[in-house]
PDB file of C-alpha atoms in Angstrom:
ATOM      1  CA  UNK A 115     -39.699 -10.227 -93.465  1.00 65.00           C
ATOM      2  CA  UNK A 116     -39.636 -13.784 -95.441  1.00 82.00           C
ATOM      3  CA  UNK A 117     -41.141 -13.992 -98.598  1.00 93.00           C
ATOM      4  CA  UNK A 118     -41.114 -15.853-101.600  1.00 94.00           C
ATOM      5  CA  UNK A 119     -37.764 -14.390-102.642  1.00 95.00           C
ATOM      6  CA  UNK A 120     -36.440 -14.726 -99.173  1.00 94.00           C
ATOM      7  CA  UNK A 121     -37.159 -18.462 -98.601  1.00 96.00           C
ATOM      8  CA  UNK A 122     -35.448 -19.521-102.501  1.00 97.00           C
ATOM      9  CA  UNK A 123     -32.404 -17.479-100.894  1.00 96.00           C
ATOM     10  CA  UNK A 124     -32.383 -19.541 -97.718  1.00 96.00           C
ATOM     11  CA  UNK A 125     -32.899 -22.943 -99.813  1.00 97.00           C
ATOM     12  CA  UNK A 126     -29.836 -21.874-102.138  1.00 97.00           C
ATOM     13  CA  UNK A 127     -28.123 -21.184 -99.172  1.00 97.00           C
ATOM     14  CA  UNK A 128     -28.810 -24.817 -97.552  1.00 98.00           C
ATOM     15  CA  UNK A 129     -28.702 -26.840-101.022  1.00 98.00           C
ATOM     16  CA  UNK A 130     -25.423 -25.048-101.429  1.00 97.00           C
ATOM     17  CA  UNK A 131     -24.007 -26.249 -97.850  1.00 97.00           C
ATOM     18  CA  UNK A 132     -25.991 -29.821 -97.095  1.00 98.00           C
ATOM     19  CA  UNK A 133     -26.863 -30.785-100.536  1.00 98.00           C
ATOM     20  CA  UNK A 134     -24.184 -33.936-101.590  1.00 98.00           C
ATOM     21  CA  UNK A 135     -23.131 -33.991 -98.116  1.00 98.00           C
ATOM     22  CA  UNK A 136     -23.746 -36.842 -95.026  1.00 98.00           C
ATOM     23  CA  UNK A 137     -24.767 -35.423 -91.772  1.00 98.00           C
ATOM     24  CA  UNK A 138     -22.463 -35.766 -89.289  1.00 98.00           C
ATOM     25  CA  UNK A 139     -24.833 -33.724 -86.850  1.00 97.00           C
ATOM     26  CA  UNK A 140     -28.969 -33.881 -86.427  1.00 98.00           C
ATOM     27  CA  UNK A 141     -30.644 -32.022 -83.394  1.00 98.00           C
ATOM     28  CA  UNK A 142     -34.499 -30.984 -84.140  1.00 98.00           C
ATOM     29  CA  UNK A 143     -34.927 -28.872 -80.648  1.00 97.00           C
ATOM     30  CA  UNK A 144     -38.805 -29.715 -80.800  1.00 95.00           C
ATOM     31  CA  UNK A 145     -40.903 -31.740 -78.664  1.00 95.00           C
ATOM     32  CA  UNK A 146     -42.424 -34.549 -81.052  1.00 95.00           C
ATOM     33  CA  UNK A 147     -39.296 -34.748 -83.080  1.00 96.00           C
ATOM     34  CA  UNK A 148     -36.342 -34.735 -80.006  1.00 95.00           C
ATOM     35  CA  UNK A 149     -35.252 -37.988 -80.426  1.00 96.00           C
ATOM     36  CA  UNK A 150     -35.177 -37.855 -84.181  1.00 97.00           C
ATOM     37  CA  UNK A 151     -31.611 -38.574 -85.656  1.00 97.00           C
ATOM     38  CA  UNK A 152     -30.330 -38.254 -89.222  1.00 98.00           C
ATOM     39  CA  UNK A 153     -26.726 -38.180 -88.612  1.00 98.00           C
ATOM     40  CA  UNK A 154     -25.076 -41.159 -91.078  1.00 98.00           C
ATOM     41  CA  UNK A 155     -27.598 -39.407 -93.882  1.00 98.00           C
ATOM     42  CA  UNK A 156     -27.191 -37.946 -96.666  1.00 98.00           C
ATOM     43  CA  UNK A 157     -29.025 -34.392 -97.805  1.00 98.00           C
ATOM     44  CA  UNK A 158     -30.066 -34.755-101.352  1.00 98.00           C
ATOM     45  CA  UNK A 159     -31.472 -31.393-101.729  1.00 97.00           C
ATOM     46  CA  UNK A 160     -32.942 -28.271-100.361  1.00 98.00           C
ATOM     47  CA  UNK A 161     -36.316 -26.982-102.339  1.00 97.00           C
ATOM     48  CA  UNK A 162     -38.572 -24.067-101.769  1.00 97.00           C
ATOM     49  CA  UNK A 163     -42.110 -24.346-102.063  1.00 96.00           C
ATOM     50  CA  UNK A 164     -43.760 -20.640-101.726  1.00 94.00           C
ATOM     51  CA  UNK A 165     -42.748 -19.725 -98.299  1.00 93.00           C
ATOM     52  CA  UNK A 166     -42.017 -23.362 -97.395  1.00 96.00           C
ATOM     53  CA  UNK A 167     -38.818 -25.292 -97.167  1.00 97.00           C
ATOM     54  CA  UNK A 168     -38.127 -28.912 -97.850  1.00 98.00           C
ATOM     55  CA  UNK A 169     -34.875 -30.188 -96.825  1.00 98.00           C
ATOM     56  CA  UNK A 170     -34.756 -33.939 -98.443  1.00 98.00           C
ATOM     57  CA  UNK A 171     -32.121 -36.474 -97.028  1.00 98.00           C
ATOM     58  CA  UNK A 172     -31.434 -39.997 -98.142  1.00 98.00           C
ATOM     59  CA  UNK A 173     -34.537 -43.088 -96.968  1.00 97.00           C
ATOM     60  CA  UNK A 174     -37.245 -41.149 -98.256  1.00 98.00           C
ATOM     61  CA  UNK A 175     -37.534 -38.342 -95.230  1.00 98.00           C
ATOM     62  CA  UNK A 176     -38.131 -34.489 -95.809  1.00 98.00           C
ATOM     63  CA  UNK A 177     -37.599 -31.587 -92.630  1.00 98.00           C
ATOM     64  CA  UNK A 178     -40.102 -29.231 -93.634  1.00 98.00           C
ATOM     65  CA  UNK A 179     -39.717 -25.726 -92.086  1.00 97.00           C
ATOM     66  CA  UNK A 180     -41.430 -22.662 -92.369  1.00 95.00           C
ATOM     67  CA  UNK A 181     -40.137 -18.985 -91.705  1.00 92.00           C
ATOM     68  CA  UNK A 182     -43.357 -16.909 -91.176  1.00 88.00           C
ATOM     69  CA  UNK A 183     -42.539 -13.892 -89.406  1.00 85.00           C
ATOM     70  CA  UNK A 184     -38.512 -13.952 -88.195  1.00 89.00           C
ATOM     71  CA  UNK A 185     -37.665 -17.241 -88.507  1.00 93.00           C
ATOM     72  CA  UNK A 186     -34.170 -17.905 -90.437  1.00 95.00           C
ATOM     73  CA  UNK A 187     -31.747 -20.680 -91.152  1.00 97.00           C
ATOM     74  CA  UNK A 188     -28.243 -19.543 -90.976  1.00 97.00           C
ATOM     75  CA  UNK A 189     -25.134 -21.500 -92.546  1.00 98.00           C
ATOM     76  CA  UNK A 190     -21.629 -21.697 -90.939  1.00 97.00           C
ATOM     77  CA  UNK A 191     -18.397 -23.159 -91.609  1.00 97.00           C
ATOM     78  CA  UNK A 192     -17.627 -25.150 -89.094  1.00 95.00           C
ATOM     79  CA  UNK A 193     -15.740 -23.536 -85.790  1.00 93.00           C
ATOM     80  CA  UNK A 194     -17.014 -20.212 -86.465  1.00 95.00           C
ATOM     81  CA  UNK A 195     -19.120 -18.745 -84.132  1.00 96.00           C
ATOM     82  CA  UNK A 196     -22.759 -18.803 -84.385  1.00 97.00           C
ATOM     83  CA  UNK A 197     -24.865 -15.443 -84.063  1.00 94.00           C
ATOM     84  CA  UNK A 198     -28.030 -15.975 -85.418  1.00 94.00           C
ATOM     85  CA  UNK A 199     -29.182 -15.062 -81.863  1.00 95.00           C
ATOM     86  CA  UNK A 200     -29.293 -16.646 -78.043  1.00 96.00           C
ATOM     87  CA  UNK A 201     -29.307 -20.872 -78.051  1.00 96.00           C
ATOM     88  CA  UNK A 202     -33.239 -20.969 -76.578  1.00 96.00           C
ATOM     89  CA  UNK A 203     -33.896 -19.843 -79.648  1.00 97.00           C
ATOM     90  CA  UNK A 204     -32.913 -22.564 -82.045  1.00 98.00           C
ATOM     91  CA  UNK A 205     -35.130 -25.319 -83.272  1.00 97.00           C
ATOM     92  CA  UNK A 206     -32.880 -27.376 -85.399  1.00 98.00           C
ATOM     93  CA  UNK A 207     -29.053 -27.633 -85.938  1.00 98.00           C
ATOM     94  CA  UNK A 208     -27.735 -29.664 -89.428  1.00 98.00           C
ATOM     95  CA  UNK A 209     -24.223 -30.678 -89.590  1.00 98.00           C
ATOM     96  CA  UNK A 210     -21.611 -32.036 -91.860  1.00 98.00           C
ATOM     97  CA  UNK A 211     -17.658 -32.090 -91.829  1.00 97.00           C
ATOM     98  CA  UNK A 212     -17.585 -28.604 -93.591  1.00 97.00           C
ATOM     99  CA  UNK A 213     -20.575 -26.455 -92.624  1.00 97.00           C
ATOM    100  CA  UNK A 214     -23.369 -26.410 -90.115  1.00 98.00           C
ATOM    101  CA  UNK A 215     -27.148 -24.756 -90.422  1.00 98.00           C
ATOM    102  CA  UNK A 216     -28.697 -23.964 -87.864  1.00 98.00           C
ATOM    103  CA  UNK A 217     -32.597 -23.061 -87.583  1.00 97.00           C
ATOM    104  CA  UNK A 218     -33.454 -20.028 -85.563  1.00 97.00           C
ATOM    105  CA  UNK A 219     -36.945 -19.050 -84.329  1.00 96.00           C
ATOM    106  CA  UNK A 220     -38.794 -21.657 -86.631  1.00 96.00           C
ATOM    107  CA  UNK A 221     -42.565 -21.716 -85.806  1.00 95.00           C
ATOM    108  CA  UNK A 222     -43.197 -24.927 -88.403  1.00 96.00           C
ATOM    109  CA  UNK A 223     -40.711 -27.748 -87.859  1.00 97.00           C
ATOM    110  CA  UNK A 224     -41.624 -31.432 -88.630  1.00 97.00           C
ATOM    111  CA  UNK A 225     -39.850 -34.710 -89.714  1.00 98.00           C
ATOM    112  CA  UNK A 226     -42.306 -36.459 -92.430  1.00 98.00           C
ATOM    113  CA  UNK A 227     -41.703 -39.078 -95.173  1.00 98.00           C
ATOM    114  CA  UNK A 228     -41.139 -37.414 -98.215  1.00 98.00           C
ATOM    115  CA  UNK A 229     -43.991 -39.238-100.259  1.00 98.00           C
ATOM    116  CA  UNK A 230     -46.454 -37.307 -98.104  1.00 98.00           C
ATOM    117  CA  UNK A 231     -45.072 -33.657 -98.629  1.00 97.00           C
ATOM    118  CA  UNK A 232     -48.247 -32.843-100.279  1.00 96.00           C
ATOM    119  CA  UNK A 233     -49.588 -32.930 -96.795  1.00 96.00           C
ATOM    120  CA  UNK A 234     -47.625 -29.579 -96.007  1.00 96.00           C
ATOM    121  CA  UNK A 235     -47.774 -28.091 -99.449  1.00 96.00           C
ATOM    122  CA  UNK A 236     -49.948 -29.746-101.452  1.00 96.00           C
ATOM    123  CA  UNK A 237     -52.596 -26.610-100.579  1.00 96.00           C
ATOM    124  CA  UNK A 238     -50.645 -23.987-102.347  1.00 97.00           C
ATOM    125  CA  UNK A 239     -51.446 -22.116-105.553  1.00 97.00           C
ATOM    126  CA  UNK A 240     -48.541 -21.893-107.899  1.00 98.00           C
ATOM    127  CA  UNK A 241     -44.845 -20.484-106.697  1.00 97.00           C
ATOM    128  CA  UNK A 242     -44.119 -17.731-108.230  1.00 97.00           C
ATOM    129  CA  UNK A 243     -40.386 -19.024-108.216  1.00 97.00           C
ATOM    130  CA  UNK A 244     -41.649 -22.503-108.750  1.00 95.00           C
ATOM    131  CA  UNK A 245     -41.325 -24.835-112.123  1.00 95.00           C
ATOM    132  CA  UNK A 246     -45.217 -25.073-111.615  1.00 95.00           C
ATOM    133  CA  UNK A 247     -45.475 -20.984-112.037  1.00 97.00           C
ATOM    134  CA  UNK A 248     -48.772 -20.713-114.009  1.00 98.00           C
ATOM    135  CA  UNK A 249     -50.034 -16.960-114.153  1.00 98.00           C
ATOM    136  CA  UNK A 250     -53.499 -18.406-116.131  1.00 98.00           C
ATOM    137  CA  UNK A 251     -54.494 -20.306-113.211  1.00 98.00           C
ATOM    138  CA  UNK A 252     -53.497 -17.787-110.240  1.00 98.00           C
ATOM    139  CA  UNK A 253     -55.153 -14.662-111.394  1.00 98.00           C
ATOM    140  CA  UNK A 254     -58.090 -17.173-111.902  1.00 98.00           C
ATOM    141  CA  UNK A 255     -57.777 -18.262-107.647  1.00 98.00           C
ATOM    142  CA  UNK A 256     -57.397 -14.654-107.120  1.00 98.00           C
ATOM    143  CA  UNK A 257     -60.873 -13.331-108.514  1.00 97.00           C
ATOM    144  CA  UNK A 258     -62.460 -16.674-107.720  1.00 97.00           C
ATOM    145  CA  UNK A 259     -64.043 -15.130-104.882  1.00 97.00           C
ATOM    146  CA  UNK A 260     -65.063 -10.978-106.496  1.00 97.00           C
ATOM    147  CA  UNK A 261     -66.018  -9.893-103.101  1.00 97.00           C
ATOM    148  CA  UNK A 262     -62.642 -10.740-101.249  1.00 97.00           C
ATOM    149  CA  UNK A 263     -60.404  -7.477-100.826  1.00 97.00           C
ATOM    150  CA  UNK A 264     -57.521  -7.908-103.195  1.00 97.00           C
ATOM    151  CA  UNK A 265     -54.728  -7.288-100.767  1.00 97.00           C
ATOM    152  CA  UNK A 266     -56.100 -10.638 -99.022  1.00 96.00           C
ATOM    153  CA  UNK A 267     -56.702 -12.719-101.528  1.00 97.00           C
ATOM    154  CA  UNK A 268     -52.630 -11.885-102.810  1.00 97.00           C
ATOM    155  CA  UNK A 269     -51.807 -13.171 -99.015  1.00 96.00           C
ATOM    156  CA  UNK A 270     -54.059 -16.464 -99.549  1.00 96.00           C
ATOM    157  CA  UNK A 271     -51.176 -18.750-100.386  1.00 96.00           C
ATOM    158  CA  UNK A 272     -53.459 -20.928-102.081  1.00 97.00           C
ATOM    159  CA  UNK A 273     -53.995 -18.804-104.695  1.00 98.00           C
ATOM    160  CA  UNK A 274     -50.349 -18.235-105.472  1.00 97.00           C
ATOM    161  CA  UNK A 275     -47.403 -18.750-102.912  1.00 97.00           C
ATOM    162  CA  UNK A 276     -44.501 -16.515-102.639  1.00 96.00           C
ATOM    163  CA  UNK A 277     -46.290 -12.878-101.616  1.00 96.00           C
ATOM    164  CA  UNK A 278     -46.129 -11.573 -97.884  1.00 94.00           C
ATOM    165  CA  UNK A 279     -46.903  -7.919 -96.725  1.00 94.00           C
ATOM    166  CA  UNK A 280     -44.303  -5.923 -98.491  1.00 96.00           C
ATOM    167  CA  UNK A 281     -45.066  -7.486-102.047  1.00 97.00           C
ATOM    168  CA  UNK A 282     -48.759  -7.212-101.625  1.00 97.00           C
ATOM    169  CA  UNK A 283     -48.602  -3.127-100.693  1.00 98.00           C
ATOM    170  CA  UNK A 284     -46.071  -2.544-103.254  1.00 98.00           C
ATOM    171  CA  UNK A 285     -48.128  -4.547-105.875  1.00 98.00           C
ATOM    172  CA  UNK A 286     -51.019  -2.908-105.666  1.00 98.00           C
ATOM    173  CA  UNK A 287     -49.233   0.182-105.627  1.00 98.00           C
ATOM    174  CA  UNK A 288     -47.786  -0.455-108.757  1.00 98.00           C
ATOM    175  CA  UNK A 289     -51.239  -1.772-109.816  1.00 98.00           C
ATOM    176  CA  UNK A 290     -52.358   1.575-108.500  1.00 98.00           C
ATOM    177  CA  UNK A 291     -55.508  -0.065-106.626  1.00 98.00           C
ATOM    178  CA  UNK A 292     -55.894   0.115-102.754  1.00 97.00           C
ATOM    179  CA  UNK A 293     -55.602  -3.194-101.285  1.00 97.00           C
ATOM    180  CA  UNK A 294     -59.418  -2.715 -99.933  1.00 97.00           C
ATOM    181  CA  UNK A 295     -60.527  -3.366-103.276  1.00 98.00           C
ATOM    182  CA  UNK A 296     -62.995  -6.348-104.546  1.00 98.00           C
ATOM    183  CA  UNK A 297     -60.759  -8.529-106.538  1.00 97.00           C
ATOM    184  CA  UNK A 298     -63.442  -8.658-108.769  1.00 97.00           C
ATOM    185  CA  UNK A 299     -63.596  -4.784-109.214  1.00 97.00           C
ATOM    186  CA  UNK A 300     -59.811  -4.864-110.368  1.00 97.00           C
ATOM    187  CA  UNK A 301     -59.990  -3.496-114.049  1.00 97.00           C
ATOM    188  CA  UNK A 302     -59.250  -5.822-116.409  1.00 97.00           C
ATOM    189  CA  UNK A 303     -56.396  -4.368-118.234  1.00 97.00           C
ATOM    190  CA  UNK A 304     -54.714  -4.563-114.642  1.00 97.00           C
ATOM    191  CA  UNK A 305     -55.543  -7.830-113.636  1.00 97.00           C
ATOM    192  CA  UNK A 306     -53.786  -8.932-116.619  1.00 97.00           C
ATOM    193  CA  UNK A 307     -50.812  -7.119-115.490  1.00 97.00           C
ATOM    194  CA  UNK A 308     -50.951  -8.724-112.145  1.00 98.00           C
ATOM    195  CA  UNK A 309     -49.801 -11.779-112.116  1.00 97.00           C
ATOM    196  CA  UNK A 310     -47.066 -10.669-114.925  1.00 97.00           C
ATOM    197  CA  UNK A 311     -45.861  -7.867-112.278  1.00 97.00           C
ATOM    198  CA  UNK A 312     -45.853 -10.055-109.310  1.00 97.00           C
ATOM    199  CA  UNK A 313     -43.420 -12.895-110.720  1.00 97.00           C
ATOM    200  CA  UNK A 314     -41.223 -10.115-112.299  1.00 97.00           C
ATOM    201  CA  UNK A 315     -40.952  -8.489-108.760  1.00 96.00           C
ATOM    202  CA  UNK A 316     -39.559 -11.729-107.009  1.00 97.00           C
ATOM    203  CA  UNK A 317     -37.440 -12.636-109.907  1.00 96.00           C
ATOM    204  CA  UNK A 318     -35.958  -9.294-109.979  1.00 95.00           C
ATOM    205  CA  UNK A 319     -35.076  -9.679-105.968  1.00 95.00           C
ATOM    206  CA  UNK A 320     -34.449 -13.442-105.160  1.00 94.00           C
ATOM    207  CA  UNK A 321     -30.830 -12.266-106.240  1.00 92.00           C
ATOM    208  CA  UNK A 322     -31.062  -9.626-104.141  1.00 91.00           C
ATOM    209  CA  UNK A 323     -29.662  -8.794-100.456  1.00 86.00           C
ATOM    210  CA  UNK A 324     -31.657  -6.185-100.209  1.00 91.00           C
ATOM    211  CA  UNK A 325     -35.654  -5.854-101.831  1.00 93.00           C
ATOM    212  CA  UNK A 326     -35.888  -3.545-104.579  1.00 95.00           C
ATOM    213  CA  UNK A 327     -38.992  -2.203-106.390  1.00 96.00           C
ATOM    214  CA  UNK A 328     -38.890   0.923-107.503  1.00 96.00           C
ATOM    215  CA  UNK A 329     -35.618   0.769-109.597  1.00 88.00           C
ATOM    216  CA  UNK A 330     -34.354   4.038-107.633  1.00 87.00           C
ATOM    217  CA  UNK A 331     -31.128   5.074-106.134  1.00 85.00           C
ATOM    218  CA  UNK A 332     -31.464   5.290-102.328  1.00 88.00           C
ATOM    219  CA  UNK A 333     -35.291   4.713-102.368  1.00 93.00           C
ATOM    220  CA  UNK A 334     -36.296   0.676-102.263  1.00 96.00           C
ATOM    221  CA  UNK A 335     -39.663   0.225-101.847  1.00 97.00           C
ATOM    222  CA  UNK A 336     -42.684   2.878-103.334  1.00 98.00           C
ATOM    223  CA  UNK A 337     -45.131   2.473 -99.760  1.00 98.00           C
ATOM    224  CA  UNK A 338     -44.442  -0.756 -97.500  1.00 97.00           C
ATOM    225  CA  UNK A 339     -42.502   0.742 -94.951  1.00 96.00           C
ATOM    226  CA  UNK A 340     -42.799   4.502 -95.565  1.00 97.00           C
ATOM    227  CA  UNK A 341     -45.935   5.735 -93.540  1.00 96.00           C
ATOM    228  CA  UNK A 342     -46.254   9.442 -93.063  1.00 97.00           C
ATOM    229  CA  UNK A 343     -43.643   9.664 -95.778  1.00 97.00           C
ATOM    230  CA  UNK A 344     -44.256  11.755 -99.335  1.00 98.00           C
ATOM    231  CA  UNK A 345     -44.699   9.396-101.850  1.00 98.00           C
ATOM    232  CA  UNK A 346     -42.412   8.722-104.835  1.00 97.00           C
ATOM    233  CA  UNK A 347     -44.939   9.774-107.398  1.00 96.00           C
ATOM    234  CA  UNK A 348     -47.102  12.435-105.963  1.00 97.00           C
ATOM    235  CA  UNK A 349     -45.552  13.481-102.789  1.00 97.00           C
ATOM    236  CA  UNK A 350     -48.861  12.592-100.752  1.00 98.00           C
ATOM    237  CA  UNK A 351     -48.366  11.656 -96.998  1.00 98.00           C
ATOM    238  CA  UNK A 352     -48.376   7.291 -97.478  1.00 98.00           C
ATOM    239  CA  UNK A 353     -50.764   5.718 -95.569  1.00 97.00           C
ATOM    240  CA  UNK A 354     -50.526   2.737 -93.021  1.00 96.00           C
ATOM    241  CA  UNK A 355     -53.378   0.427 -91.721  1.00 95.00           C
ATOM    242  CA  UNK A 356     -54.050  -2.932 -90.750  1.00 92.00           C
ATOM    243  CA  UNK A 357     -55.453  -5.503 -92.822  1.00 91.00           C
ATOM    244  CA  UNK A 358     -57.232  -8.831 -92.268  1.00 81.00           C
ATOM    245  CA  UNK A 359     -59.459  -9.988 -89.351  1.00 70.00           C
ATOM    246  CA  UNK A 360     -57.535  -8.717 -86.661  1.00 65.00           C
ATOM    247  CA  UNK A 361     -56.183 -11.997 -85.631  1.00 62.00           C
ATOM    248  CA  UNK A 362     -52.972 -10.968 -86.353  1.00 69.00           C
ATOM    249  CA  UNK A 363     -51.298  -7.350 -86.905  1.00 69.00           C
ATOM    250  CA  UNK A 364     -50.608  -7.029 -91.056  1.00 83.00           C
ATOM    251  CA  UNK A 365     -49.841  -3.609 -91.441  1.00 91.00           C
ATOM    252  CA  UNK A 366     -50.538  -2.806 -94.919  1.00 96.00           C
ATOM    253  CA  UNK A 367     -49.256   0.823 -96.644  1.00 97.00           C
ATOM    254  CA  UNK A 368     -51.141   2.525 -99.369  1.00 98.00           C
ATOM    255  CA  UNK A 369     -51.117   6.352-100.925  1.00 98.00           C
ATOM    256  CA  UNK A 370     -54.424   7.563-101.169  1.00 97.00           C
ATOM    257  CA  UNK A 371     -53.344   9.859-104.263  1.00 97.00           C
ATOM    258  CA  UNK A 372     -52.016   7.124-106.320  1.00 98.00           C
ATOM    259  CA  UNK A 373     -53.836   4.291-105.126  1.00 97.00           C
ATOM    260  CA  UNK A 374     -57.711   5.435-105.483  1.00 93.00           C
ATOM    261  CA  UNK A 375     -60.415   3.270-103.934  1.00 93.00           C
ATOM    262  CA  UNK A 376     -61.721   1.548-100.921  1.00 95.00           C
ATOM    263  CA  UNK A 377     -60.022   2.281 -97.670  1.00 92.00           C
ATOM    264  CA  UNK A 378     -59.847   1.049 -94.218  1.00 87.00           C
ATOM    265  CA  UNK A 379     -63.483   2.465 -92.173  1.00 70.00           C
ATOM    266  CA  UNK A 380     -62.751   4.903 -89.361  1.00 57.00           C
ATOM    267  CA  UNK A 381     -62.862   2.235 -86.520  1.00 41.00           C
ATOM    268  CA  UNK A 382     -60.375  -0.105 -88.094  1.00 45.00           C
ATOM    269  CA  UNK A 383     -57.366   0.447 -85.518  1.00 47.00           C
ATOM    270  CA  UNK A 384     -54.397   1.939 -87.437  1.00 48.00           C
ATOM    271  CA  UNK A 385     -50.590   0.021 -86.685  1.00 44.00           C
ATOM    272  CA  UNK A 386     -47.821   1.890 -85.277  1.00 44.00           C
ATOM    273  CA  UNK A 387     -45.565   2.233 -87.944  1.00 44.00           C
ATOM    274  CA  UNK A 388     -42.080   0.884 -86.720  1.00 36.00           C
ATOM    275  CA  UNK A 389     -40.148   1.060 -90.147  1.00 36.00           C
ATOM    276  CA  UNK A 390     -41.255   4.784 -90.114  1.00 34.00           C
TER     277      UNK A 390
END
């Protein structure tokens, strides 16, 4: 699932194979942008914004893409065979002599001038992997609204941009809150700790082929993933339930031992654990 640490990994990866480089290649497989073409361009650099990329070429034009869900860019040298998955699938291909990327299952793809970025990112809180990383000012948007259940207001990427599903269960594990809980009812010894534990999380992983949080052998994650499983700490059965409005599934995982506090009512419908 992309995430803040997963989307500085893809940029490194692009930066590393486009950045310096002209494009010898340009297809953007979406409607308002078919006819676009930046072959004869240069790529000056790759940045990630949150969960936002910004691929900048030469004559002031950025391709911003997002991930969300299973989106991915994959890199190639050229003449090896691509297997990021079936051709309807791709959205944008990026060539030069040496290496091509190619864009698989992106939901967000548009061609803009790059003096108007600000219109795709300029809503975000700060990046936890971002120069403009302030912890002051996004534990401040997090408890700006007390009554907003913490586990949403770490999704709100206005508050701070970087955290999806897994970081947000395994936060407030480590926090040891459920994600139910007013923001504003967060203790403040912990909410101190939070936006301290959240940037150490992603730094630790953004290196990382695999997600690590709990610093054990064999055993990556404390709860996101692990329903009906003992916990780490107390052996208790984890927990799995959706979160949000119901507009879209966001299964969240807590352990009702370690993580004491609000919890989903009865009639909230539980997910189907798939990671189980």
């Amino acid at each position: 699932m992309p995430e803040g640490d997963t989307v500085w990994q893809a940029a490194r990866r692009l930066h590393g194979a486009l950045a310096g480089h002209v494009l010898t290649r340009s297809d953007l497989r979406v409607p308002r942008f078919a006819t676009a073409d930046l072959t004869g361009r240069t790529v000056l650099d790759v940045t990630p914004r949150g969960k936002h990329l910004l691929t900048r070429v030469e004559g002031g034009l950025t391709l911003h893409s997002h991930l969300r869900m299973d989106g991915a860019w994959k890199v190639y040298a050229n003449g090896r065979r691509w297997s990021g998955g079936p051709g309807h699938q791709i959205r944008a291909i990026l060539g030069t002599t040496e290496r091509t990327a190619v864009g698989y299952r992106l939901p967000v793809l548009e061609l803009m001038r790059t003096a108007d970025e600000h219109r795709a990112v300029g809503h975000l809180g700060p990046d936890l992997l971002g120069p403009d990383w302030d912890p002051d000012l996004a534990l401040a948007n997090v408890l700006r609204d007390p009554a907003r259940e913490l586990g949403e207001a770490l999704l709100d990427q206005r508050n701070l941009a970087g955290i999806g599903n897994v970081y947000k269960s395994e936060l407030c594990f480590l926090l040891g809150v459920t994600p139910w809980l007013p923001a504003g009812e967060l203790p403040a010894d912990r909410a101190a700790m939070l936006p301290v534990l959240a940037k150490k999380l992603l730094d630790a992983n953004r290196e990382r082929p695999t997600r690590v949080t709990t610093g054990l052998r064999g055993q990556d994650l404390f709860v996101y993933g692990r329903a009906r499983r003992p916990c780490l700490r107390c052996r208790t059965p984890i927990r799995v339930a959706d979160q949000g409005d119901g507009s879209r599934e966001r299964p969240t995982y807590w352990c009702p031992v370690c993580q004491p506090g609000p919890t989903p009512a009865p009639t909230r419908r539980i997910s189907r654990d798939t990671t189980a």
